[in-house]
Each structure stands twice: as C-alpha cells, then as structure tokens.
Amino acid sequence: MGTAETLLKRLSDEDGCSIKSYSHGDTTALTNIAIELDIVNIINRYIPINQKGQKPIRDGLTVGGTFLLGAIGRACRPTSKMGWYNWCERTSLEYCLKSSFKALDSQHFWDQMDFLPLESIPKIEEDWLKGLPSFDMKVWILLENTIYAVEFAYP
C-alpha cells in the first residue's frame, strides 16, 4: 500500500487516474421492484395503439418505461422534468439499463404523458395493487397530484 503520500499520489489525477462516483443503490432497488411488479407492462397495457397499430415509442422508450424513469427520478431526487437528465447522468441507470437517456428532456416526458388516457389510471392502480401481496405489504393511503399517483405502503 505504501505511505499516505504514495497512496494520495496514486489516487490523484497526477498519474492520469480519474475517479467518478455514481449513485447506484436507490435506482437499482427501485428498478428491481418495478420489474418484480411488472410496472412498465401494466402501464403499457393501457396505452392505445397508434394509426400504425403499434404502441407509441419515443427515444427508444415506451410510455411505461418513461413513467418508470420519471418515478425513479422523483423518488431519488425530486427535480423538474428539465433537470431529470442532470440527475440521471450521476446515477448508474444508463449503465444498468444499457441505454442512453440523453434525449430525455421535459418535452419527452410531456409527450409520453399525453398518451395515457386519464380513465386508465384507476385500472393501472388496480393491476399494480394485485402485485403487492408478493411484497407482504398493506396499502395505507393513496395520494394523487395532477402528474403522479403515489401509493404509500407500510409492512
């Protein structure tokens, strides 16, 4: 290992080594829970098909995928849609999901939200709640604002 001086030199930029830190635990935990609960597919099930007979995809993401990324961002570091990517690039999301999210600006999120019919939200909530027993949780209260519906649960 050497002296503190040698270690400091080895870890500094003087020898060409640079260190970058990424947030990983919270984004990975939330992504894994969303996969277990099948959140993306549940949301996508209620997105109408377009004139070509397909579900809308923008910047390589389905509507459900976009909602999930927005929710993960909101849970980990509440920020505006415009500031979402600034937060994302400090996480391991792009690496873990093997995708680039550089194109996800505020307009991307708003356009994807326009595809979700409001009357689908209660159906999505019902489908999502069906998966909660596997987590041995009880629903406590539902809070809703005009952008997100958030379930709060306790063990």
Tab-separated table of C-alpha atoms in Angstrom:
chain	number	residue	atom	x	y	z
A	1	MET	CA	0.000	0.000	0.000
A	2	GLY	CA	2.786	2.426	0.823
A	3	THR	CA	2.844	5.700	2.635
A	4	ALA	CA	-0.059	8.119	2.738
A	5	GLU	CA	1.864	10.285	0.286
A	6	THR	CA	2.234	7.439	-2.255
A	7	LEU	CA	-1.410	6.475	-1.873
A	8	LEU	CA	-2.534	10.061	-2.358
A	9	LYS	CA	-0.397	10.370	-5.484
A	10	ARG	CA	-1.827	7.115	-6.859
A	11	LEU	CA	-5.392	8.309	-6.284
A	12	SER	CA	-4.896	11.825	-7.606
A	13	ASP	CA	-5.208	12.965	-11.211
A	14	GLU	CA	-1.448	13.487	-11.422
A	15	ASP	CA	-0.883	9.973	-12.724
A	16	GLY	CA	-3.795	10.071	-15.187
A	17	CYS	CA	-6.225	8.290	-12.910
A	18	SER	CA	-9.631	9.863	-12.523
A	19	ILE	CA	-12.426	8.754	-10.277
A	20	LYS	CA	-16.118	9.274	-10.913
A	21	SER	CA	-18.811	8.248	-8.481
A	22	TYR	CA	-22.343	7.183	-9.434
A	23	SER	CA	-25.470	6.758	-7.351
A	24	HIS	CA	-26.450	3.104	-7.635
A	25	GLY	CA	-28.323	1.572	-4.696
A	26	ASP	CA	-31.575	3.514	-4.771
A	27	THR	CA	-32.023	3.413	-8.545
A	28	THR	CA	-31.213	-0.293	-8.711
A	29	ALA	CA	-33.537	-1.189	-5.838
A	30	LEU	CA	-36.447	0.740	-7.353
A	31	THR	CA	-35.803	-0.691	-10.821
A	32	ASN	CA	-35.771	-4.238	-9.444
A	33	ILE	CA	-39.020	-3.701	-7.530
A	34	ALA	CA	-40.637	-2.238	-10.658
A	35	ILE	CA	-39.522	-5.293	-12.642
A	36	GLU	CA	-40.970	-7.633	-9.997
A	37	LEU	CA	-44.270	-5.742	-10.012
A	38	ASP	CA	-44.252	-5.563	-13.855
A	39	ILE	CA	-44.951	-1.814	-13.672
A	40	VAL	CA	-43.873	-0.963	-17.230
A	41	ASN	CA	-46.053	-3.649	-18.817
A	42	ILE	CA	-49.025	-2.762	-16.619
A	43	ILE	CA	-48.862	0.868	-17.775
A	44	ASN	CA	-48.231	-0.074	-21.409
A	45	ARG	CA	-51.287	-2.346	-21.381
A	46	TYR	CA	-53.499	0.753	-21.142
A	47	ILE	CA	-51.761	2.845	-23.810
A	48	PRO	CA	-53.834	2.948	-27.021
A	49	ILE	CA	-52.229	1.826	-30.273
A	50	ASN	CA	-51.490	4.426	-32.944
A	51	GLN	CA	-52.571	4.555	-36.615
A	52	LYS	CA	-49.852	2.020	-37.493
A	53	GLY	CA	-51.294	-0.455	-34.999
A	54	GLN	CA	-48.385	-0.002	-32.581
A	55	LYS	CA	-47.894	1.360	-29.100
A	56	PRO	CA	-46.032	4.699	-29.156
A	57	ILE	CA	-42.278	4.637	-28.607
A	58	ARG	CA	-40.197	7.769	-28.247
A	59	ASP	CA	-36.418	7.904	-27.914
A	60	GLY	CA	-36.477	4.107	-27.617
A	61	LEU	CA	-38.851	4.112	-24.635
A	62	THR	CA	-42.433	3.034	-24.215
A	63	VAL	CA	-44.795	5.192	-22.205
A	64	GLY	CA	-44.491	2.784	-19.267
A	65	GLY	CA	-40.695	2.962	-19.446
A	66	THR	CA	-40.788	6.747	-19.427
A	67	PHE	CA	-43.178	6.832	-16.462
A	68	LEU	CA	-40.939	4.434	-14.551
A	69	LEU	CA	-37.814	6.523	-15.158
A	70	GLY	CA	-39.673	9.674	-14.124
A	71	ALA	CA	-40.937	7.993	-10.947
A	72	ILE	CA	-37.474	6.675	-10.050
A	73	GLY	CA	-36.085	10.165	-10.533
A	74	ARG	CA	-38.867	11.656	-8.430
A	75	ALA	CA	-38.280	9.125	-5.641
A	76	CYS	CA	-34.487	9.501	-5.580
A	77	ARG	CA	-34.062	13.193	-6.243
A	78	PRO	CA	-37.149	15.297	-6.914
A	79	THR	CA	-36.388	17.614	-9.791
A	80	SER	CA	-38.111	19.139	-12.781
A	81	LYS	CA	-38.538	17.185	-15.995
A	82	MET	CA	-35.988	19.557	-17.490
A	83	GLY	CA	-33.454	18.669	-14.782
A	84	TRP	CA	-34.097	14.922	-14.908
A	85	TYR	CA	-31.119	14.045	-17.105
A	86	ASN	CA	-28.726	16.113	-14.972
A	87	TRP	CA	-29.709	13.829	-12.100
A	88	CYS	CA	-29.688	10.673	-14.241
A	89	GLU	CA	-26.131	11.099	-15.507
A	90	ARG	CA	-24.921	10.947	-11.893
A	91	THR	CA	-26.535	7.519	-11.454
A	92	SER	CA	-25.857	4.065	-12.866
A	93	LEU	CA	-29.257	3.929	-14.634
A	94	GLU	CA	-27.878	4.257	-18.164
A	95	TYR	CA	-25.192	1.658	-17.493
A	96	CYS	CA	-27.515	-0.847	-15.799
A	97	LEU	CA	-30.307	-0.459	-18.365
A	98	LYS	CA	-27.815	-0.372	-21.264
A	99	SER	CA	-29.439	2.749	-22.708
A	100	SER	CA	-28.678	6.392	-23.256
A	101	PHE	CA	-31.204	8.793	-21.789
A	102	LYS	CA	-29.542	11.978	-23.050
A	103	ALA	CA	-32.561	12.725	-25.285
A	104	LEU	CA	-34.998	12.661	-22.356
A	105	ASP	CA	-35.886	16.301	-21.960
A	106	SER	CA	-39.034	17.759	-20.454
A	107	GLN	CA	-40.864	17.541	-23.798
A	108	HIS	CA	-40.175	13.799	-23.952
A	109	PHE	CA	-41.937	13.295	-20.607
A	110	TRP	CA	-44.880	15.560	-21.500
A	111	ASP	CA	-45.393	13.895	-24.894
A	112	GLN	CA	-45.388	10.435	-23.325
A	113	MET	CA	-47.856	11.554	-20.632
A	114	ASP	CA	-50.262	12.678	-23.351
A	115	PHE	CA	-50.640	9.055	-24.498
A	116	LEU	CA	-52.075	7.857	-21.174
A	117	PRO	CA	-55.866	8.208	-21.008
A	118	LEU	CA	-56.837	9.577	-17.581
A	119	GLU	CA	-59.567	6.955	-17.201
A	120	SER	CA	-56.826	4.283	-17.306
A	121	ILE	CA	-55.185	5.440	-14.072
A	122	PRO	CA	-57.598	3.602	-11.707
A	123	LYS	CA	-57.195	0.420	-13.795
A	124	ILE	CA	-53.403	0.699	-13.633
A	125	GLU	CA	-53.607	1.201	-9.864
A	126	GLU	CA	-55.815	-1.908	-9.510
A	127	ASP	CA	-53.424	-4.044	-11.566
A	128	TRP	CA	-50.451	-2.703	-9.637
A	129	LEU	CA	-52.100	-3.396	-6.286
A	130	LYS	CA	-52.619	-7.045	-7.282
A	131	GLY	CA	-48.836	-7.481	-7.253
A	132	LEU	CA	-48.311	-6.006	-3.789
A	133	PRO	CA	-49.197	-9.156	-1.802
A	134	SER	CA	-45.940	-10.695	-3.036
A	135	PHE	CA	-44.196	-7.963	-1.011
A	136	ASP	CA	-46.311	-8.690	2.079
A	137	MET	CA	-47.370	-5.046	2.302
A	138	LYS	CA	-50.672	-3.381	3.094
A	139	VAL	CA	-51.838	-0.288	1.293
A	140	TRP	CA	-52.050	2.595	3.689
A	141	ILE	CA	-53.114	5.642	1.697
A	142	LEU	CA	-53.206	6.929	-1.862
A	143	LEU	CA	-52.047	10.453	-2.582
A	144	GLU	CA	-52.541	11.884	-6.031
A	145	ASN	CA	-51.498	15.060	-7.749
A	146	THR	CA	-52.084	16.045	-11.350
A	147	ILE	CA	-48.822	14.483	-12.512
A	148	TYR	CA	-48.270	11.362	-10.409
A	149	ALA	CA	-50.279	8.932	-8.345
A	150	VAL	CA	-48.188	7.618	-5.472
A	151	GLU	CA	-49.002	4.659	-3.270
A	152	PHE	CA	-47.689	4.718	0.290
A	153	ALA	CA	-47.460	1.346	1.965
A	154	TYR	CA	-46.231	0.006	5.253
A	155	PRO	CA	-45.219	-3.526	6.265
